[in-house]
């Protein structure tokens, strides 16, 4: 897949779940970061945040309308979950069975990147986004906002999470950042004087030592 539409769940005034994390705020961080990594992988990406809707129905319709207005291979909606304060985990929802394998891959990739439970792919036929989009679609539930271990792991591994999503969606690998080569310090030596009488050499060395210079007589 090379062309995607990725949107953040809910809307600016139609808020989602909240706890240790705020769903709307975090989804709006994940979307542009995933998009940038997809662009690095030579994919075309359209992103969307709903800043206008006032009701849940309008919110779903607005998001679906944007997705269906674009040319793309896959529709992706980014959400955060709530409800299991002790367990948490990541899961990816899908509508058609043809999207189950991709949903499972994305869930596994996020789980490994963040270090939380993989709840896997879950079929949902009741969600407006998955039902309304005309192309294959998945809805990502990154982690649980009310599970502290999830929130901490997500914050710590945010970039890894975004990279994992981009790589799994595209089926491509990002280039690893080249590690800078540490330059070895080059030492320059200065030779002072040459004497046939060792006493003269020792005398000069003593004078240089008093001035703070390190000396070696050879």
XYZ file of N, CA and C in Angstrom:
654
model
N 0.839 -1.202 0.000
C 0.000 0.000 0.000
C 0.869 1.246 0.000
N 0.477 2.228 -0.821
C 1.299 3.425 -0.953
C 0.548 4.735 -0.731
N -0.767 4.676 -0.568
C -1.526 5.915 -0.378
C -2.529 5.728 0.757
N -2.494 6.669 1.697
C -3.294 6.522 2.914
C -4.024 7.809 3.276
N -5.161 7.641 3.943
C -5.820 8.750 4.639
C -5.834 8.370 6.113
N -5.257 9.234 6.946
C -5.195 8.971 8.384
C -5.846 10.129 9.129
N -6.783 9.805 9.981
C -7.470 10.853 10.752
C -7.405 10.532 12.235
N -7.505 11.579 13.043
C -7.566 11.407 14.496
C -9.021 11.199 14.894
N -9.244 10.362 15.895
C -10.599 10.076 16.330
C -11.241 11.234 17.079
N -12.583 11.298 16.993
C -13.379 12.323 17.681
C -13.115 13.717 17.088
N -13.364 14.758 17.860
C -13.235 16.122 17.324
C -12.784 17.066 18.427
N -12.456 18.269 18.011
C -11.963 19.264 18.960
C -12.948 19.516 20.086
N -14.255 19.529 19.754
C -15.276 19.766 20.782
C -16.123 18.528 21.067
N -15.842 17.429 20.383
C -16.500 16.148 20.666
C -15.410 15.234 21.196
N -15.164 15.328 22.485
C -13.995 14.700 23.078
C -14.159 13.185 23.252
N -13.025 12.526 23.379
C -13.020 11.085 23.578
C -12.677 10.737 25.015
N -11.954 9.650 25.188
C -11.596 9.177 26.525
C -10.500 10.047 27.136
N -10.438 10.051 28.470
C -9.383 10.805 29.148
C -9.029 10.117 30.458
N -7.798 10.295 30.878
C -7.303 9.705 32.107
C -5.886 10.196 32.302
N -4.946 9.285 32.255
C -3.536 9.697 32.291
C -3.147 10.338 30.956
N -3.931 10.045 29.930
C -3.761 10.636 28.605
C -5.106 11.176 28.150
N -5.087 12.137 27.234
C -6.314 12.634 26.609
C -6.360 12.094 25.186
N -7.402 11.348 24.860
C -7.485 10.663 23.571
C -7.343 11.599 22.373
N -8.097 12.673 22.368
C -8.065 13.592 21.223
C -6.686 14.219 21.061
N -6.127 14.691 22.160
C -4.805 15.335 22.083
C -3.730 14.378 21.580
N -3.745 13.145 22.100
C -2.703 12.190 21.718
C -2.874 11.704 20.284
N -4.118 11.482 19.869
C -4.358 11.054 18.481
C -3.854 12.110 17.502
N -3.986 13.375 17.896
C -3.519 14.462 17.027
C -2.000 14.606 17.031
N -1.341 13.911 17.923
C 0.123 13.848 17.899
C 0.586 12.663 17.053
N -0.126 11.554 17.185
C 0.258 10.340 16.466
C 0.090 10.511 14.957
N -1.044 11.064 14.538
C -1.361 11.171 13.106
C -0.264 11.868 12.292
N 0.162 13.087 12.656
C 1.188 13.750 11.834
C 2.544 13.049 11.883
N 2.855 12.422 13.005
C 4.136 11.721 13.101
C 4.157 10.471 12.229
N 3.077 9.726 12.241
C 2.982 8.559 11.363
C 3.040 9.010 9.902
N 2.347 10.101 9.605
C 2.326 10.616 8.235
C 3.724 10.984 7.752
N 4.511 11.607 8.607
C 5.874 11.993 8.219
C 6.731 10.767 7.930
N 6.577 9.733 8.741
C 7.345 8.502 8.491
C 6.881 7.816 7.216
N 5.593 7.848 6.932
C 5.098 7.269 5.683
C 5.656 8.016 4.481
N 5.772 9.320 4.601
C 6.346 10.114 3.512
C 7.805 9.756 3.288
N 8.524 9.478 4.386
C 9.912 9.039 4.267
C 9.996 7.705 3.530
N 8.916 6.945 3.600
C 8.862 5.643 2.936
C 8.253 5.757 1.544
N 8.206 7.003 1.033
C 7.705 7.285 -0.327
C 6.229 6.955 -0.502
N 5.451 7.159 0.549
C 4.008 6.965 0.466
C 3.310 8.322 0.396
N 2.139 8.332 -0.176
C 1.328 9.553 -0.225
C 0.330 9.502 0.926
N 0.227 10.596 1.665
C -0.611 10.598 2.871
C -1.483 11.846 2.945
N -2.738 11.633 3.312
C -3.656 12.727 3.618
C -4.007 12.606 5.096
N -3.976 13.705 5.832
C -4.309 13.657 7.253
C -5.487 14.585 7.547
N -6.225 14.245 8.611
C -7.404 15.048 8.936
C -7.701 15.044 10.427
N -8.010 16.238 10.946
C -8.532 16.424 12.303
C -9.847 17.180 12.177
N -10.855 16.743 12.877
C -12.152 17.411 12.834
C -12.191 18.534 13.873
N -12.200 19.767 13.394
C -12.228 20.941 14.280
C -13.587 21.633 14.296
N -14.573 21.087 13.570
C -15.833 21.815 13.400
C -17.065 21.143 14.005
N -17.090 19.834 14.053
C -18.306 19.119 14.485
C -18.669 19.402 15.941
N -19.967 19.442 16.196
C -20.469 19.698 17.547
C -21.165 18.480 18.151
N -21.502 17.494 17.325
C -22.170 16.292 17.802
C -21.417 15.060 17.312
N -21.660 13.922 17.968
C -20.993 12.686 17.593
C -21.360 12.269 16.175
N -22.644 12.426 15.814
C -23.081 12.053 14.463
C -22.384 12.900 13.411
N -22.351 14.206 13.645
C -21.667 15.088 12.696
C -20.186 14.753 12.603
N -19.609 14.393 13.738
C -18.189 14.044 13.783
C -17.883 12.844 12.880
N -18.650 11.765 13.031
C -18.437 10.570 12.205
C -18.649 10.900 10.729
N -19.724 11.611 10.429
C -20.029 11.949 9.036
C -18.933 12.812 8.417
N -18.413 13.750 9.200
C -17.372 14.646 8.698
C -16.083 13.880 8.391
N -15.712 13.009 9.296
C -14.489 12.222 9.091
C -14.639 11.285 7.890
N -15.766 10.580 7.825
C -15.994 9.647 6.721
C -16.024 10.382 5.381
N -16.656 11.541 5.357
C -16.731 12.327 4.129
C -15.345 12.721 3.638
N -14.487 13.125 4.566
C -13.116 13.489 4.170
C -12.394 12.274 3.589
N -12.461 11.152 4.275
C -11.778 9.949 3.792
C -12.257 9.571 2.388
N -13.568 9.570 2.190
C -14.121 9.151 0.904
C -13.867 10.152 -0.218
N -13.408 11.347 0.134
C -13.130 12.363 -0.899
C -11.724 12.220 -1.485
N -10.915 11.342 -0.904
C -9.516 11.219 -1.315
C -9.245 9.890 -2.026
N -8.270 9.944 -2.914
C -7.765 8.711 -3.522
C -6.847 8.051 -2.506
N -7.017 6.757 -2.229
C -6.187 6.085 -1.234
C -6.345 4.584 -1.338
N -5.408 3.865 -0.711
C -5.472 2.408 -0.642
C -6.079 1.946 0.680
N -5.899 2.772 1.715
C -6.349 2.377 3.050
C -6.774 3.582 3.868
N -7.844 3.402 4.651
C -8.298 4.410 5.601
C -7.882 3.995 7.007
N -7.339 4.946 7.772
C -6.871 4.657 9.128
C -7.408 5.714 10.082
N -8.001 5.276 11.170
C -8.459 6.188 12.214
C -7.685 5.871 13.492
N -7.160 6.908 14.147
C -6.338 6.709 15.342
C -7.131 7.090 16.596
N -7.247 6.150 17.501
C -7.973 6.352 18.755
C -7.142 5.861 19.934
N -7.636 6.144 21.136
C -7.074 5.596 22.369
C -8.228 5.007 23.156
N -7.964 3.940 23.868
C -9.007 3.155 24.525
C -9.183 3.524 25.998
N -10.177 2.947 26.626
C -10.401 3.131 28.067
C -11.221 1.972 28.588
N -11.077 1.679 29.904
C -11.937 0.680 30.502
C -11.256 -0.458 31.229
N -9.968 -0.680 31.011
C -9.280 -1.748 31.748
C -8.093 -1.142 32.484
N -8.343 -0.584 33.636
C -7.330 0.165 34.375
C -6.108 -0.666 34.756
N -6.279 -1.965 34.902
C -5.166 -2.804 35.347
C -4.414 -3.447 34.192
N -5.126 -3.823 33.131
C -4.514 -4.603 32.049
C -4.047 -3.739 30.895
N -4.983 -3.053 30.259
C -4.634 -2.220 29.119
C -4.250 -3.036 27.906
N -3.503 -2.406 27.004
C -3.063 -3.083 25.792
C -3.443 -2.314 24.545
N -3.021 -2.836 23.413
C -3.346 -2.216 22.125
C -4.186 -3.186 21.304
N -5.079 -2.661 20.498
C -5.894 -3.483 19.611
C -6.240 -2.688 18.364
N -6.543 -3.386 17.296
C -6.902 -2.732 16.039
C -8.201 -3.326 15.527
N -9.172 -2.480 15.262
C -10.496 -2.894 14.839
C -10.617 -2.888 13.322
N -11.411 -3.822 12.816
C -11.619 -3.906 11.370
C -13.070 -4.298 11.104
N -13.529 -4.093 9.865
C -14.915 -4.397 9.487
C -14.970 -5.642 8.601
N -14.260 -5.591 7.491
C -14.259 -6.723 6.568
C -13.162 -7.717 6.897
N -13.430 -8.995 6.691
C -12.454 -10.035 7.019
C -11.145 -9.881 6.255
N -11.199 -9.238 5.105
C -9.984 -9.040 4.305
C -8.985 -8.108 4.999
N -9.446 -7.395 6.003
C -8.559 -6.460 6.722
C -8.058 -7.023 8.054
N -8.460 -8.243 8.371
C -8.097 -8.840 9.662
C -6.588 -9.021 9.804
N -5.945 -9.515 8.764
C -4.506 -9.787 8.830
C -3.712 -8.511 9.070
N -4.070 -7.444 8.356
C -3.370 -6.175 8.540
C -3.612 -5.635 9.946
N -4.847 -5.722 10.412
C -5.181 -5.251 11.760
C -4.338 -5.979 12.802
N -4.186 -7.273 12.633
C -3.389 -8.073 13.573
C -1.922 -7.663 13.542
N -1.403 -7.411 12.351
C 0.000 -7.001 12.208
C 0.260 -5.658 12.882
N -0.658 -4.713 12.677
C -0.496 -3.384 13.260
C -0.568 -3.462 14.784
N -1.508 -4.240 15.293
C -1.643 -4.396 16.744
C -0.372 -4.988 17.342
N 0.153 -6.018 16.710
C 1.368 -6.676 17.192
C 2.560 -5.715 17.156
N 2.657 -4.942 16.081
C 3.777 -4.007 15.931
C 3.756 -2.926 17.008
N 2.572 -2.385 17.295
C 2.445 -1.353 18.329
C 2.757 -1.950 19.700
N 2.222 -3.133 19.949
C 2.463 -3.818 21.223
C 3.952 -3.994 21.483
N 4.680 -4.430 20.467
C 6.119 -4.653 20.625
C 6.882 -3.344 20.749
N 6.438 -2.323 20.022
C 7.129 -1.025 20.059
C 6.964 -0.339 21.411
N 5.763 -0.420 21.972
C 5.486 0.252 23.242
C 5.852 -0.637 24.435
N 5.641 -1.931 24.264
C 5.903 -2.858 25.367
C 4.678 -3.101 26.232
N 3.501 -3.199 25.588
C 2.260 -3.467 26.318
C 1.556 -4.669 25.684
N 0.473 -5.121 26.304
C -0.248 -6.305 25.854
C -0.804 -6.131 24.444
N -0.700 -7.189 23.639
C -1.288 -7.207 22.298
C -2.676 -7.834 22.398
N -3.703 -7.011 22.285
C -5.076 -7.509 22.350
C -5.563 -7.988 20.977
N -4.758 -7.694 19.946
C -5.010 -8.244 18.620
C -6.044 -7.522 17.779
N -6.421 -8.199 16.678
C -7.415 -7.669 15.748
C -8.808 -8.026 16.238
N -9.709 -7.057 16.185
C -11.080 -7.299 16.652
C -12.080 -6.813 15.598
N -12.969 -7.697 15.200
C -13.970 -7.346 14.194
C -15.093 -6.531 14.819
N -15.409 -5.394 14.174
C -16.498 -4.532 14.650
C -17.340 -4.113 13.452
N -18.604 -4.440 13.482
C -19.495 -4.083 12.370
C -20.461 -2.970 12.752
N -20.233 -2.370 13.932
C -21.168 -1.364 14.442
C -20.595 0.048 14.452
N -19.374 0.231 13.966
C -18.725 1.538 14.042
C -18.887 2.325 12.745
N -19.328 3.573 12.899
C -19.616 4.421 11.744
C -18.435 4.613 10.810
N -17.245 4.761 11.366
C -16.069 4.975 10.527
C -15.789 3.757 9.655
N -15.776 2.576 10.277
C -15.472 1.351 9.530
C -16.569 1.005 8.524
N -17.810 1.305 8.865
C -18.923 1.016 7.951
C -19.018 2.029 6.818
N -18.642 3.275 7.111
C -18.873 4.346 6.147
C -17.795 4.554 5.106
N -16.568 4.171 5.413
C -15.473 4.381 4.464
C -15.560 3.365 3.331
N -15.312 3.850 2.117
C -15.486 3.015 0.932
C -14.298 2.110 0.642
N -13.165 2.422 1.200
C -11.950 1.630 0.993
C -11.682 0.754 2.218
N -10.747 -0.198 2.110
C -10.358 -0.972 3.298
C -9.989 -0.023 4.436
N -10.371 -0.387 5.655
C -10.157 0.538 6.778
C -9.834 -0.225 8.058
N -9.033 0.436 8.896
C -8.770 -0.084 10.244
C -8.872 1.077 11.227
N -9.224 0.745 12.463
C -9.293 1.743 13.527
C -8.329 1.292 14.631
N -7.306 2.105 14.863
C -6.261 1.756 15.823
C -6.608 2.282 17.213
N -6.583 1.397 18.196
C -6.710 1.795 19.608
C -5.307 1.643 20.196
N -4.551 2.743 20.225
C -3.127 2.685 20.543
C -2.858 2.057 21.909
N -3.518 2.571 22.940
C -3.371 2.029 24.295
C -4.518 2.549 25.147
N -4.527 2.189 26.423
C -5.606 2.610 27.315
C -5.200 3.857 28.101
N -6.017 4.892 28.000
C -5.691 6.174 28.641
C -5.808 6.111 30.158
N -6.556 5.115 30.667
C -6.767 5.024 32.114
C -5.909 3.932 32.766
N -4.953 3.411 32.025
C -4.010 2.433 32.566
C -2.640 3.103 32.640
N -2.162 3.364 33.843
C -0.936 4.145 34.028
C 0.271 3.509 33.338
N 0.383 2.192 33.434
C 1.531 1.531 32.799
C 1.492 1.714 31.290
N 0.295 1.711 30.716
C 0.150 1.967 29.286
C 0.577 3.386 28.935
N 0.070 4.341 29.708
C 0.376 5.746 29.446
C 1.871 6.021 29.539
N 2.499 5.467 30.562
C 3.942 5.671 30.747
C 4.739 5.042 29.605
N 4.351 3.824 29.226
C 5.060 3.125 28.148
C 4.886 3.850 26.816
N 3.681 4.351 26.572
C 3.394 5.098 25.348
C 4.229 6.373 25.264
N 4.259 7.118 26.358
C 5.037 8.361 26.373
C 6.520 8.090 26.131
N 7.020 7.052 26.762
C 8.440 6.708 26.644
C 8.799 6.242 25.236
N 7.859 5.557 24.587
C 8.142 4.942 23.282
C 7.300 5.526 22.155
N 6.924 6.791 22.304
C 6.047 7.443 21.320
C 6.594 7.334 19.905
N 7.850 7.671 19.723
C 8.434 7.666 18.383
C 8.498 6.252 17.812
N 8.856 5.288 18.651
C 8.897 3.887 18.211
C 7.509 3.434 17.760
N 6.498 3.883 18.483
C 5.118 3.531 18.153
C 4.746 4.048 16.764
N 5.049 5.307 16.503
C 4.715 5.918 15.208
C 5.475 5.250 14.066
N 6.728 4.941 14.303
C 7.531 4.245 13.287
C 6.940 2.866 12.994
N 6.547 2.156 14.051
C 5.991 0.812 13.885
C 4.715 0.841 13.054
N 3.861 1.831 13.304
C 2.613 1.955 12.535
C 2.929 2.212 11.071
N 3.822 3.154 10.809
C 4.165 3.515 9.426
C 4.774 2.337 8.669
N 5.693 1.642 9.323
C 6.353 0.515 8.662
C 5.379 -0.622 8.377
N 4.466 -0.880 9.306
C 3.520 -1.984 9.122
C 2.482 -1.655 8.062
N 2.002 -0.425 8.032
C 1.025 -0.029 7.020
C 1.620 -0.102 5.622
N 2.847 0.361 5.481
C 3.482 0.445 4.156
C 4.151 -0.853 3.731
N 4.506 -1.675 4.711
C 5.250 -2.886 4.395
C 6.695 -2.615 4.064
N 7.179 -1.420 4.469
C 8.560 -1.027 4.192
C 9.275 -0.701 5.503
N 10.588 -0.691 5.459
C 11.387 -0.389 6.633
C 12.056 0.978 6.495
N 12.012 1.745 7.564
C 12.695 3.028 7.588
C 14.199 2.798 7.702
N 14.967 3.699 7.126
C 16.420 3.610 7.231
C 16.833 3.974 8.646
N 17.763 3.207 9.181
C 18.260 3.513 10.516
C 19.144 4.745 10.449
N 19.037 5.577 11.488
C 19.871 6.775 11.541
C 21.328 6.372 11.617
N 22.137 6.990 10.764
C 23.565 6.676 10.760
C 24.209 7.199 12.037
N 24.963 6.349 12.685
C 25.635 6.762 13.910
C 26.905 7.529 13.567
N 27.105 8.696 14.158
C 28.302 9.474 13.851
C 29.567 8.741 14.266
N 30.570 8.788 13.395
C 31.839 8.147 13.695
C 32.643 9.056 14.615
N 33.054 8.502 15.737
C 33.814 9.289 16.704
C 35.235 9.497 16.197
N 35.620 10.730 16.127
C 36.963 11.046 15.648
C 37.984 10.865 16.759
N 39.070 10.204 16.420
C 40.139 10.013 17.390
C 40.965 11.287 17.479
N 41.319 11.639 18.693
C 42.123 12.839 18.895
C 43.543 12.604 18.388
N 44.013 13.535 17.594
C 45.371 13.432 17.064
C 46.308 14.280 17.913
N 47.363 13.662 18.405
C 48.319 14.374 19.253
C 49.525 14.825 18.427
N 49.911 16.061 18.623
C 51.081 16.626 17.933
C 52.194 16.837 18.958
N 53.379 16.348 18.641
C 54.501 16.423 19.570
C 55.529 17.451 19.081
N 56.141 18.126 20.049
C 57.181 19.120 19.750
C 58.488 18.681 20.402
N 59.545 18.579 19.596
C 60.859 18.206 20.131
C 61.683 19.482 20.342
N 62.246 19.605 21.525
C 63.026 20.806 21.859
C 64.468 20.392 22.191
N 65.416 20.809 21.362
C 66.852 20.617 21.662
C 67.391 19.228 21.414
N 68.689 19.182 21.204
C 69.417 17.930 21.017
C 70.804 18.132 21.621
N 71.150 17.286 22.571
C 72.395 17.520 23.325
C 73.267 16.254 23.318
N 74.595 16.510 23.250
C 75.540 15.385 23.369
C 75.784 15.045 24.826
N 75.623 16.056 25.694
C 75.815 15.865 27.132
C 74.445 15.708 27.794
N 74.189 14.575 28.406
C 72.889 14.291 28.997
C 72.512 15.289 30.086
N 73.505 15.822 30.804
C 73.225 16.779 31.874
C 72.527 18.017 31.326
N 72.940 18.457 30.132
C 72.310 19.624 29.514
C 70.846 19.328 29.151
N 70.598 18.120 28.683
C 69.230 17.722 28.358
C 68.348 17.699 29.609
N 68.934 17.167 30.701
C 68.193 17.095 31.963
C 67.916 18.480 32.517
N 68.870 19.405 32.337
C 68.693 20.780 32.807
C 67.540 21.456 32.082
N 67.482 21.293 30.735
C 66.405 21.905 29.949
C 65.051 21.267 30.307
N 65.065 19.969 30.502
C 63.834 19.274 30.865
C 63.288 19.784 32.193
N 64.184 20.021 33.154
C 63.774 20.529 34.457
C 63.143 21.907 34.332
N 63.750 22.752 33.487
C 63.216 24.107 33.285
C 61.820 24.057 32.658
N 61.634 23.151 31.699
C 60.330 23.028 31.029
C 59.264 22.454 31.978
N 59.715 21.528 32.849
C 58.785 20.957 33.831
C 58.250 22.018 34.775
N 59.146 22.954 35.189
C 58.739 24.045 36.079
C 57.678 24.925 35.421
N 57.726 25.016 34.082
C 56.771 25.856 33.350
C 55.481 25.092 32.998
N 55.406 23.828 33.434
C 54.182 23.065 33.223
C 54.164 22.162 32.010
N 55.288 22.036 31.352
C 55.359 21.174 30.186
C 55.766 19.764 30.565
N 55.151 18.788 29.902
C 55.548 17.394 30.118
C 56.745 17.088 29.240
N 57.766 16.521 29.798
C 58.987 16.261 29.023
C 59.354 14.792 29.067
N 60.013 14.367 28.002
C 60.547 13.006 27.917
C 61.935 13.104 27.315
N 62.911 12.501 27.980
C 64.267 12.471 27.450
C 64.483 11.111 26.788
N 64.879 11.136 25.522
C 65.098 9.885 24.787
C 66.515 9.817 24.264
